[in-house]
Coordinates of C-alpha atoms and ligand atoms in Angstrom, one line a residue:
M3 CA 101.4 110.7 83.5
C4 CA 103.5 112.6 81.0
G5 CA 103.8 116.0 80.4
I6 CA 102.7 118.1 77.1
F7 CA 104.1 121.7 76.7
G8 CA 103.2 124.2 73.0
Y9 CA 104.8 127.3 72.2
Y10 CA 103.5 129.9 70.5
S11 CA 105.3 133.3 70.3
T12 CA 104.5 136.4 67.6
N13 CA 107.6 137.8 69.0
D14 CA 110.4 137.1 66.9
D15 CA 112.5 135.3 69.3
D16 CA 113.2 131.6 67.2
S17 CA 113.6 130.4 70.9
A18 CA 110.8 127.7 70.8
F19 CA 113.3 124.8 71.8
E20 CA 114.9 126.8 74.6
V21 CA 111.5 127.5 75.9
I22 CA 109.7 124.2 75.3
H23 CA 112.8 122.3 77.2
K24 CA 113.3 124.3 79.7
G25 CA 108.9 123.6 80.4
L26 CA 109.7 120.3 79.9
K27 CA 112.2 120.1 82.0
R28 CA 110.0 121.5 84.9
L29 CA 107.3 118.6 84.1
E30 CA 110.1 116.3 84.2
Y31 CA 108.1 114.8 88.0
R32 CA 105.4 113.6 85.4
G33 CA 107.7 111.2 83.6
Y34 CA 110.9 111.0 81.9
D35 CA 111.2 107.8 80.0
S36 CA 111.9 109.7 77.3
W37 CA 111.0 113.2 75.6
G38 CA 110.8 114.7 72.8
I39 CA 110.2 118.8 71.1
S40 CA 108.8 119.3 67.5
L41 CA 109.4 122.3 65.6
L42 CA 107.3 124.1 62.9
Q43 CA 110.3 124.9 60.1
P44 CA 109.7 126.8 56.7
G45 CA 109.9 123.4 55.2
G46 CA 107.6 121.7 57.6
I47 CA 107.8 120.1 61.2
K48 CA 111.4 119.1 62.5
T49 CA 111.2 116.2 65.5
Y50 CA 113.4 115.4 67.7
K51 CA 113.3 112.9 70.4
T52 CA 115.9 111.4 72.7
T53 CA 115.5 108.2 75.3
D54 CA 118.0 110.2 77.4
G55 CA 117.2 112.0 80.4
L56 CA 116.2 115.7 80.0
D57 CA 120.0 117.1 81.3
K58 CA 121.3 115.8 78.1
K59 CA 120.1 118.1 76.0
P60 CA 121.6 118.0 72.3
D61 CA 124.2 120.6 72.4
K62 CA 123.3 122.2 68.9
P63 CA 119.3 121.8 68.7
A64 CA 120.2 123.9 65.6
I65 CA 116.6 124.6 64.6
K66 CA 115.5 128.2 65.3
A67 CA 111.8 128.1 65.4
N68 CA 109.3 130.8 67.8
T69 CA 106.3 127.6 67.7
G70 CA 106.6 123.5 69.0
I71 CA 105.5 121.2 70.8
G72 CA 106.8 119.1 73.3
H73 CA 106.7 115.7 75.8
T74 CA 108.1 114.1 78.6
R75 CA 106.8 110.6 78.8
W76 CA 106.2 107.8 81.2
A77 CA 105.7 104.6 79.0
T78 CA 101.9 103.5 79.7
H79 CA 101.7 101.6 76.0
G80 CA 104.7 100.3 74.3
K81 CA 109.0 100.0 75.2
V82 CA 110.8 103.1 76.0
T83 CA 112.3 103.9 72.7
K84 CA 112.8 106.6 70.8
N85 CA 109.9 105.3 67.8
N86 CA 107.5 105.2 70.6
A87 CA 108.1 108.7 72.5
H88 CA 106.4 111.4 71.4
P89 CA 105.2 114.0 69.4
H90 CA 104.0 111.1 66.8
F91 CA 103.6 112.7 62.9
S92 CA 100.6 111.8 60.9
T93 CA 101.9 110.5 57.5
D94 CA 101.6 113.3 55.1
G95 CA 103.4 115.3 57.9
S96 CA 100.8 118.1 58.3
F97 CA 100.3 117.3 62.0
V98 CA 101.8 115.7 65.3
L99 CA 100.3 115.0 68.1
A100 CA 101.2 114.1 71.6
Q101 CA 99.0 112.6 74.5
N102 CA 98.7 112.9 78.2
G103 CA 96.5 109.8 79.1
I104 CA 95.8 106.8 77.9
V105 CA 93.1 105.5 75.5
E106 CA 91.3 102.9 77.1
N107 CA 89.6 101.3 74.1
Y108 CA 92.9 101.2 72.0
L109 CA 92.4 97.8 70.9
E110 CA 88.9 98.6 69.5
L111 CA 89.9 101.4 67.9
K112 CA 93.2 99.8 66.6
G113 CA 90.9 96.8 65.4
F114 CA 88.8 99.5 63.2
L115 CA 92.0 101.5 61.5
S116 CA 93.9 98.4 61.0
Q117 CA 90.7 97.3 58.9
Q118 CA 90.2 100.5 56.7
G119 CA 93.9 99.8 55.9
Y120 CA 96.0 102.1 58.5
K121 CA 99.1 100.9 59.5
F122 CA 101.3 101.9 62.9
T123 CA 104.6 102.0 63.1
T124 CA 104.7 102.8 66.7
Q125 CA 103.6 100.5 69.5
T126 CA 101.7 103.1 71.6
D127 CA 98.5 104.5 71.7
T128 CA 99.1 107.7 71.0
E129 CA 99.3 106.4 67.4
I130 CA 96.0 105.7 67.4
I131 CA 94.6 109.0 68.2
V132 CA 96.8 110.4 65.0
K133 CA 95.7 108.4 62.7
L134 CA 92.0 108.1 64.0
I135 CA 91.9 112.1 63.2
E136 CA 93.4 111.0 59.2
H137 CA 90.4 109.0 59.1
W138 CA 88.1 111.6 59.9
R139 CA 89.7 114.2 58.1
K140 CA 89.1 112.2 54.6
K141 CA 85.1 113.2 55.2
T142 CA 86.1 117.1 56.8
P143 CA 89.2 118.5 55.7
D144 CA 89.1 121.1 58.5
L145 CA 92.0 120.0 60.6
E146 CA 89.6 121.3 63.8
Q147 CA 86.9 119.4 63.1
A148 CA 88.6 116.2 62.3
V149 CA 90.4 116.0 65.9
I150 CA 87.2 116.7 67.9
K151 CA 85.6 114.0 66.1
A152 CA 88.4 111.9 67.0
F153 CA 88.6 112.6 70.2
K154 CA 85.0 112.4 70.7
K155 CA 85.8 108.5 70.2
L156 CA 88.3 107.9 72.7
K157 CA 87.4 106.2 76.4
G158 CA 90.0 107.1 78.4
R159 CA 91.4 110.6 80.8
N160 CA 93.0 112.7 77.6
T161 CA 94.4 115.5 76.7
I162 CA 96.2 115.9 73.5
I163 CA 98.0 118.8 72.0
I164 CA 98.5 119.0 67.7
L165 CA 100.7 121.2 65.9
T166 CA 100.2 121.7 62.4
T167 CA 102.1 123.5 59.3
E168 CA 99.5 126.0 59.2
N169 CA 101.2 127.4 62.4
T170 CA 98.3 126.2 64.6
I171 CA 98.4 124.7 68.4
I172 CA 94.8 122.7 69.2
A173 CA 94.9 121.1 72.7
I174 CA 91.7 119.3 74.1
K175 CA 91.4 118.3 77.7
N176 CA 89.5 115.4 79.2
G177 CA 90.6 114.2 82.3
S178 CA 94.2 114.8 82.2
P179 CA 95.4 118.5 83.2
L180 CA 95.4 121.7 80.2
T181 CA 96.7 124.8 81.1
V182 CA 97.5 128.2 78.1
G183 CA 99.9 130.8 79.7
I184 CA 99.4 134.1 78.3
A185 CA 101.9 136.5 78.0
D186 CA 103.4 139.5 75.6
G187 CA 102.9 137.9 72.2
A188 CA 103.7 134.5 73.7
W189 CA 100.8 131.5 74.6
F190 CA 102.4 128.0 77.0
F191 CA 100.1 125.1 76.9
S192 CA 101.2 122.5 79.2
S193 CA 99.8 120.4 81.8
D194 CA 100.6 122.7 85.3
T195 CA 100.7 126.6 85.4
L196 CA 104.0 125.6 87.2
S197 CA 106.1 124.4 84.0
F198 CA 105.8 128.4 82.5
S199 CA 106.0 130.1 85.8
N200 CA 108.6 131.7 85.0
R201 CA 107.3 133.8 81.9
T202 CA 104.0 134.6 83.3
D203 CA 101.5 134.6 86.1
K204 CA 98.5 134.5 83.7
A205 CA 96.8 131.6 82.4
V206 CA 93.4 130.0 81.4
I207 CA 92.3 126.4 82.8
L208 CA 90.7 124.3 80.6
D209 CA 87.9 121.8 81.7
N210 CA 86.9 118.5 80.7
G211 CA 86.2 118.7 77.3
Q212 CA 87.5 122.1 76.2
M213 CA 89.9 122.8 73.6
A214 CA 92.3 125.4 72.9
V215 CA 93.1 126.5 69.3
L216 CA 95.7 129.2 68.6
D217 CA 96.6 130.2 65.1
D218 CA 96.9 134.1 63.4
R219 CA 93.2 134.6 64.1
G220 CA 94.8 134.5 67.8
L221 CA 93.4 131.9 70.9
R222 CA 90.0 131.1 71.4
F223 CA 88.5 128.2 73.4
K224 CA 85.8 126.1 72.4
E225 CA 83.4 123.4 73.5
I226 CA 83.8 120.2 72.3
A227 CA 80.3 118.8 72.8
T228 CA 78.5 121.4 71.5
G229 CA 81.6 123.5 69.0
K230 CA 80.4 126.5 70.3
V231 CA 83.2 129.6 71.0
I232 CA 83.7 129.7 74.8
H233 CA 84.9 132.5 77.1
K234 CA 87.6 132.0 79.4
K235 CA 89.1 134.8 81.9
P236 CA 92.8 133.8 82.4
E237 CA 93.0 133.7 86.5
N238 CA 96.1 134.9 88.0
L239 CA 98.8 132.3 89.8
D240 CA 100.0 132.8 92.8
H241 CA 103.8 132.9 92.4
K242 CA 104.9 131.6 95.3
Q243 CA 104.2 128.2 93.3
S244 CA 107.0 129.0 91.1
K245 CA 109.8 128.8 93.5
I246 CA 111.8 125.3 91.7
D247 CA 115.5 125.5 92.8
K248 CA 117.5 122.8 94.9
E249 CA 118.8 125.8 96.6
G250 CA 122.1 124.1 97.5
F251 CA 120.9 121.0 98.3
D252 CA 122.3 117.9 96.3
H253 CA 119.2 116.7 95.8
F254 CA 115.3 118.0 95.8
M255 CA 114.3 115.2 97.9
L256 CA 116.5 116.1 100.5
K257 CA 115.2 120.7 100.4
E258 CA 112.1 119.5 100.5
I259 CA 112.5 117.1 103.6
V260 CA 113.9 119.8 105.2
E261 CA 111.5 122.2 104.5
Q262 CA 109.0 120.3 106.2
K263 CA 109.6 122.1 109.4
N264 CA 107.7 125.4 107.4
A265 CA 104.8 123.1 105.3
V266 CA 103.6 122.2 108.7
L267 CA 103.0 126.3 108.7
E268 CA 102.1 126.9 105.2
A269 CA 99.1 124.5 105.0
T270 CA 98.0 125.2 108.4
N271 CA 98.1 129.5 107.3
Y272 CA 94.0 129.4 107.2
S273 CA 91.5 131.5 109.4
L274 CA 89.0 130.1 111.3
A275 CA 86.6 132.4 109.4
E276 CA 88.4 130.0 106.4
L277 CA 87.8 126.8 108.0
K278 CA 84.4 128.0 109.3
P279 CA 83.0 126.4 105.9
L280 CA 84.1 123.0 106.6
L281 CA 83.5 122.6 110.4
E282 CA 79.9 123.2 109.2
L283 CA 79.6 120.9 107.0
I284 CA 81.0 118.2 108.9
G285 CA 78.9 119.2 111.9
H286 CA 76.0 118.9 109.8
S287 CA 76.9 115.3 108.4
R288 CA 76.1 111.7 109.0
Q289 CA 79.4 110.4 107.9
V290 CA 82.9 111.8 106.9
F291 CA 85.2 109.7 104.4
T292 CA 89.0 110.7 104.3
L293 CA 90.2 109.7 100.7
G294 CA 93.9 110.1 98.6
A295 CA 96.3 107.2 97.1
G296 CA 99.5 106.6 98.2
T297 CA 101.2 108.8 100.5
A298 CA 98.1 110.6 99.9
S299 CA 96.3 108.0 101.3
H300 CA 98.2 107.8 104.2
A301 CA 97.7 111.3 105.1
A302 CA 93.9 110.6 104.4
G303 CA 94.3 108.0 106.7
Q304 CA 96.5 109.8 109.6
T305 CA 93.6 112.9 109.4
A306 CA 90.8 109.8 110.0
Y307 CA 92.2 109.0 113.2
F308 CA 92.5 112.9 113.8
L309 CA 88.9 113.0 113.7
R310 CA 88.0 110.2 115.3
N311 CA 90.3 110.8 118.0
I312 CA 90.2 114.3 118.8
A313 CA 86.5 115.4 117.6
G314 CA 84.9 112.4 118.0
I315 CA 83.4 112.0 114.4
K316 CA 82.8 108.8 112.7
A317 CA 85.4 109.2 109.6
V318 CA 87.0 106.7 108.5
E319 CA 90.1 106.7 105.5
L320 CA 89.4 104.9 102.0
A321 CA 92.0 104.5 99.4
S322 CA 91.0 106.2 95.9
Y323 CA 91.3 103.1 94.0
E324 CA 89.2 101.1 96.1
V325 CA 86.2 103.8 96.7
S326 CA 83.6 101.6 94.1
S327 CA 82.6 99.3 96.9
F328 CA 81.4 102.0 99.2
A329 CA 79.7 103.7 96.4
E330 CA 76.0 102.2 97.8
I331 CA 77.1 104.2 101.1
F332 CA 77.7 107.1 99.9
D333 CA 75.0 109.9 100.8
K334 CA 74.2 114.2 100.3
K335 CA 74.9 113.9 104.3
T336 CA 78.2 112.2 103.6
V337 CA 81.3 114.4 103.1
V338 CA 84.3 113.2 101.5
L339 CA 87.3 114.9 102.3
A340 CA 90.1 114.0 99.4
F341 CA 94.0 114.9 99.7
S342 CA 96.3 115.6 96.7
Q343 CA 99.5 117.1 96.0
S344 CA 99.0 117.2 92.3
G345 CA 95.1 117.0 92.1
E346 CA 95.1 115.4 88.9
T347 CA 95.3 111.8 90.6
A348 CA 92.9 109.4 88.0
D349 CA 91.7 107.5 90.9
S350 CA 91.1 109.9 93.0
L351 CA 89.1 111.6 90.9
E352 CA 87.2 109.1 89.7
A353 CA 86.8 108.6 93.1
I354 CA 85.1 112.0 93.9
E355 CA 83.4 111.6 90.6
L356 CA 82.0 108.7 92.5
A357 CA 80.8 110.1 95.5
K358 CA 79.9 113.6 94.0
S359 CA 77.3 111.3 91.9
S360 CA 75.2 109.7 95.5
G361 CA 75.7 113.3 96.9
A362 CA 78.7 113.4 98.2
K363 CA 80.0 116.2 99.2
I364 CA 83.6 117.2 98.5
V365 CA 86.3 119.1 99.8
S366 CA 89.3 118.8 98.5
L367 CA 93.2 120.1 99.6
V368 CA 95.5 120.3 97.3
N369 CA 98.7 121.6 96.8
M370 CA 99.3 122.5 92.9
M371 CA 96.6 125.9 92.1
G372 CA 93.9 124.9 89.3
S373 CA 94.1 121.2 89.8
T374 CA 91.2 119.4 88.2
M375 CA 90.3 118.2 91.7
S376 CA 90.3 121.7 93.2
R377 CA 88.2 122.7 90.5
E378 CA 85.2 119.6 91.3
S379 CA 85.2 120.4 94.6
D380 CA 82.8 121.8 96.5
L381 CA 85.3 123.0 99.3
E382 CA 88.5 124.0 98.1
Y383 CA 91.7 124.6 100.1
Y384 CA 95.1 124.6 98.9
L385 CA 98.4 123.3 100.4
R386 CA 100.4 125.7 100.0
V387 CA 103.7 124.3 100.8
G388 CA 105.1 125.7 97.2
P389 CA 106.5 122.8 94.8
E390 CA 106.8 119.8 95.2
I391 CA 109.5 118.7 93.1
C392 CA 111.0 115.7 94.0
V393 CA 108.7 112.4 92.4
V394 CA 108.7 111.3 96.5
S395 CA 106.3 112.6 98.4
T396 CA 107.4 114.6 101.7
K397 CA 106.8 117.9 102.9
A398 CA 103.2 117.6 101.0
F399 CA 102.6 114.6 102.8
T400 CA 103.7 117.0 106.2
G401 CA 101.7 119.5 105.4
K402 CA 98.1 118.0 104.5
V403 CA 98.9 115.4 107.8
A404 CA 99.5 118.7 110.1
W405 CA 95.8 120.1 108.2
G406 CA 94.5 117.4 109.5
Y407 CA 94.7 118.3 112.6
L408 CA 94.2 121.6 112.7
L409 CA 91.1 121.0 111.6
A410 CA 90.4 118.1 113.9
N411 CA 91.5 120.3 116.9
S412 CA 89.0 123.5 115.3
L413 CA 86.3 121.1 115.1
R414 CA 86.6 120.8 119.6
G415 CA 86.6 124.2 119.9
K416 CA 90.6 124.4 119.8
F417 CA 91.5 126.3 116.9
T418 CA 93.5 129.1 118.5
V419 CA 95.5 126.9 120.6
T420 CA 96.0 124.3 118.1
K421 CA 97.7 127.0 115.8
K422 CA 100.0 127.9 118.5
E423 CA 101.2 124.7 118.8
L424 CA 101.7 123.7 115.4
E425 CA 104.2 126.7 115.9
A426 CA 105.9 125.5 118.8
T427 CA 105.8 121.9 116.8
S428 CA 107.3 124.0 112.9
S429 CA 110.2 124.7 115.2
K430 CA 111.1 121.6 117.2
L431 CA 111.3 120.3 113.6
G432 CA 113.6 122.8 112.6
S433 CA 116.2 122.0 115.7
F434 CA 115.6 118.0 114.6
L435 CA 116.3 118.4 111.2
K436 CA 119.9 119.4 111.8
P437 CA 123.1 117.2 110.7
K438 CA 123.4 115.2 113.4
L439 CA 120.0 113.8 112.4
F440 CA 121.4 113.6 109.3
S441 CA 124.8 111.6 109.7
Q442 CA 122.4 109.2 111.9
I443 CA 120.7 108.0 109.4
E444 CA 122.9 108.1 106.6
N445 CA 125.4 105.6 109.3
L446 CA 122.3 103.4 109.6
S447 CA 121.5 103.3 106.0
K448 CA 124.8 102.1 105.6
M449 CA 123.6 98.9 107.3
L450 CA 120.2 98.6 106.2
V451 CA 121.2 98.5 102.3
K452 CA 122.6 95.0 102.6
K453 CA 119.3 94.2 104.0
E454 CA 116.8 92.4 101.5
H455 CA 113.6 92.6 103.5
I456 CA 112.9 95.4 106.3
F457 CA 109.9 95.5 108.2
V458 CA 108.3 98.8 110.0
L459 CA 105.7 98.0 113.1
G460 CA 103.5 101.2 114.6
R461 CA 100.3 101.3 116.5
G462 CA 97.7 103.8 116.6
Q463 CA 98.8 107.3 115.8
N464 CA 102.0 105.7 113.9
Y465 CA 100.0 103.0 112.4
Y466 CA 99.6 105.3 109.5
I467 CA 103.4 106.4 109.6
A468 CA 104.7 103.3 109.6
K469 CA 102.8 102.7 106.9
E470 CA 104.1 105.9 104.6
G471 CA 108.0 105.3 106.1
A472 CA 107.8 101.7 104.5
L473 CA 106.6 103.4 101.1
K474 CA 109.2 105.8 101.4
I475 CA 112.2 103.2 102.3
K476 CA 110.6 100.9 98.9
E477 CA 110.1 104.3 96.5
T478 CA 114.2 105.8 96.6
S479 CA 115.6 102.6 97.6
Y480 CA 114.0 99.4 95.8
R481 CA 114.9 97.8 99.6
H482 CA 111.3 95.8 100.1
A483 CA 110.1 97.3 102.8
E484 CA 106.2 96.5 104.7
A485 CA 104.6 97.8 107.2
F486 CA 102.2 96.6 109.6
S487 CA 99.9 96.8 112.7
A488 CA 102.0 95.3 115.7
G489 CA 99.2 94.2 116.6
E490 CA 99.8 92.3 113.2
L491 CA 102.2 90.8 114.3
K492 CA 101.3 87.5 116.0
H493 CA 98.6 86.6 113.5
G494 CA 101.5 85.7 111.4
V495 CA 103.9 88.5 110.4
I496 CA 106.1 86.8 112.8
A497 CA 106.8 84.0 110.5
L498 CA 108.7 86.4 108.7
I499 CA 111.9 87.4 111.4
E500 CA 114.8 85.5 112.0
S501 CA 118.2 86.3 113.3
G502 CA 119.2 89.7 112.1
T503 CA 115.8 90.7 110.6
P504 CA 115.9 94.4 111.0
V505 CA 112.2 95.9 111.9
I506 CA 112.0 99.3 112.6
C507 CA 109.2 100.0 115.8
I508 CA 107.8 103.9 115.9
I509 CA 106.9 104.4 119.4
S510 CA 105.3 107.1 121.2
E511 CA 104.6 108.4 124.8
D512 CA 101.3 107.2 124.4
E513 CA 98.6 104.5 125.4
E514 CA 99.8 102.3 122.4
K515 CA 103.5 102.1 124.2
Q516 CA 103.3 99.0 126.2
N517 CA 101.5 97.2 123.3
M518 CA 104.8 98.3 121.0
L519 CA 107.2 97.0 123.7
S520 CA 105.4 93.6 124.2
A521 CA 106.0 93.0 120.3
I522 CA 109.5 94.3 120.2
S523 CA 110.1 91.4 123.4
E524 CA 108.1 89.1 120.8
I525 CA 110.8 90.4 117.7
K526 CA 113.8 90.3 120.1
A527 CA 113.1 87.1 121.3
R528 CA 113.3 85.2 117.2
G529 CA 116.5 87.7 116.8
G530 CA 115.0 90.5 115.1
L531 CA 117.3 93.6 115.5
V532 CA 115.0 96.4 116.4
I533 CA 115.2 99.9 115.5
G534 CA 113.0 102.1 117.8
I535 CA 111.9 105.2 116.2
A536 CA 111.0 106.9 119.7
K537 CA 111.6 109.9 122.6
K538 CA 113.6 107.5 124.9
D539 CA 115.8 105.1 124.2
H540 CA 115.0 101.3 125.7
K541 CA 116.9 98.1 126.4
L542 CA 114.9 96.4 123.9
F543 CA 116.5 98.4 121.4
D544 CA 119.7 97.8 118.6
K545 CA 119.4 101.3 116.9
F546 CA 118.5 104.0 118.5
I547 CA 116.5 107.3 116.5
R548 CA 115.1 109.8 119.2
T549 CA 112.5 112.0 117.5
P550 CA 111.4 115.1 119.8
E551 CA 107.9 115.3 121.2
L552 CA 105.7 116.4 119.7
G553 CA 102.0 115.7 121.4
G554 CA 99.3 115.1 119.6
L555 CA 101.4 115.8 116.5
D556 CA 104.4 113.2 116.6
S557 CA 103.6 111.8 113.8
L558 CA 105.1 114.7 112.1
A559 CA 108.5 113.7 113.1
N560 CA 108.0 109.9 113.4
V561 CA 108.1 109.9 109.9
I562 CA 111.2 111.7 108.7
P563 CA 113.8 108.9 109.8
F564 CA 112.3 106.6 107.2
Q565 CA 112.1 110.1 104.3
L566 CA 115.4 110.5 105.3
L567 CA 116.5 106.0 105.1
G568 CA 114.8 105.9 102.0
Y569 CA 117.3 109.0 100.6
Y570 CA 120.2 107.9 101.9
M571 CA 120.1 103.9 100.9
G572 CA 119.1 105.5 97.2
K573 CA 121.7 107.4 97.1
L574 CA 124.4 105.2 98.8
Q575 CA 123.7 102.5 95.8
G576 CA 123.9 105.4 93.0
F577 CA 119.8 106.1 92.5
D578 CA 118.4 109.5 91.9
P579 CA 116.0 109.8 94.9
D580 CA 114.8 113.0 92.9
K581 CA 113.9 110.5 90.0
P582 CA 112.8 106.9 91.5
R583 CA 112.6 104.1 88.6
N584 CA 108.7 103.5 87.2
L585 CA 107.3 106.3 89.1
A586 CA 105.6 109.9 88.2
K587 CA 104.4 112.2 90.3
S588 CA 101.1 112.9 88.6
V589 CA 99.4 109.5 88.0
T590 CA 97.3 110.7 85.6
V591 CA 96.4 107.0 84.3
K592 CA 94.1 104.4 85.7
Ligands
LIG619 C1 104.2 108.5 97.2 C2 104.3 109.1 96.4 C3 102.6 108.7 95.7 C4 101.5 110.2 95.4 C5 100.1 109.4 95.2 C6 99.2 110.5 94.9 O1 105.7 108.7 97.7 O2 104.1 110.8 95.8 O3 102.1 107.9 96.3 O4 101.3 110.3 97.2 O5 100.2 109.2 93.5 O6 99.4 111.4 94.6 P1 99.3 112.4 94.6 O7 98.8 113.7 96.1 O8 99.0 114.0 93.7 O9 97.0 113.0 94.7

């Protein structure tokens, strides 16, 4: 996680602090434990660090500069303190460095450096990189060479950015993302293109093992394995991605929940010709694995369900972090369908690398343009649901599920009719996402927020929705919510049900309805408090939330009450739903 940002300007603007602060604000989803900005001054580099949020910008940054780097941290090594905040200074003050990633061999490197007499003043793994560069610099005075030598010693996914007193910015990518935005007389180094999309739509996206150097000779790129200069053509960015505004909503989370009605159409805005390569690939395959982590894994699960049940495809969902135990069964006739909002999730990237090495074909569905995952895929599709700023994923989930539904139906020759169905779904979601629903859920939240444990049950098309629903409650309300297949109840879970235990049950008008009602009877017999999420009320329900009839896409409506429960239960306790504790949106570490 963590976000890095650099700014270099040859214009007479002195605004580096402002520009970097704004950039970090847009990268805040990557971590918000602390932040720091280093600026180049006539007398050397000046650094400002704080554990206060980015909203608390110092009144007087006092420093005017046109070059600098910044970092917003999600703590991995070392507590959340000002001292551990990046950027970190070299001993002689000639450069500062910030990192996005983890130095996996940091203990080994620290041991080596300690033996050489280096002293450490922070608890971070990043300081190891600084000292390692200093070590190599003793052998080669050329900083660029020392940086390359040090970088090659690091294990893990690390992207670093360096600012020197020579007015140079050096950045290297391995694993974690790195992009360079190019405007007139101004350059932006960042973990994503969104953070500078207000300034330019031209960017170079670096691949692993590549380095960017910017100094008074201009911007150049190098392959770090060979040291050779490489030519990289700037890409034109999709400006739709740059709309970052709460648009009157209190939080991004609520705005993005409401935007789901559009996400259904945006994510499926593909022609049959555009889907054709994927349809053919799946048609010629032996097996399909869908994968992702967290919410993306739930969307992967739902898509595998659609592929099996709608298209009769042998499809199985895998959690990215459990993929290694499947390595033996990947082959050239395997298709891996990877889901990710960010396209930078380390677990998912490692999973696709592993599958790729066994000859599997990789297809990705990602929201962020130019992500590592998209670049590493044989076929890439984009969600195009616009930026998802809230750390908790909502509209990206809906987009992925809608896309999976279109894919499964297209495999069955039902592309055109499904496109029509999606339009109707979007409009029904629009009518569902109204103040009446919000106040109903807010009221329910007042009751649920007092409960220590909440259980969620679903089956069939609602199994992954139950899992996603429980996750939404946990993430923003910090209440324990656990999802099970209703079939699991009598195999042990029922021991947890006592008088007043809230159990949220998701029911569709399908072949699982009777099984769900049987499970509910068993819960009621033990005094459980049943909240039904269904099309029709039932005498067994203590509380009832009516969801619209969406046929094969019921899943999309059924997840919304959980997203709203998480939102209101968090808000009622005074938590910020956009920035839940301990979480970051882009999980670029394992
Ligand atoms: C939950 C959430 C996470 C992400 C997961 C994967 O609300 O946001 O569980 O879904 O970390 O992230 P992406 O989709 O970027 O691969």
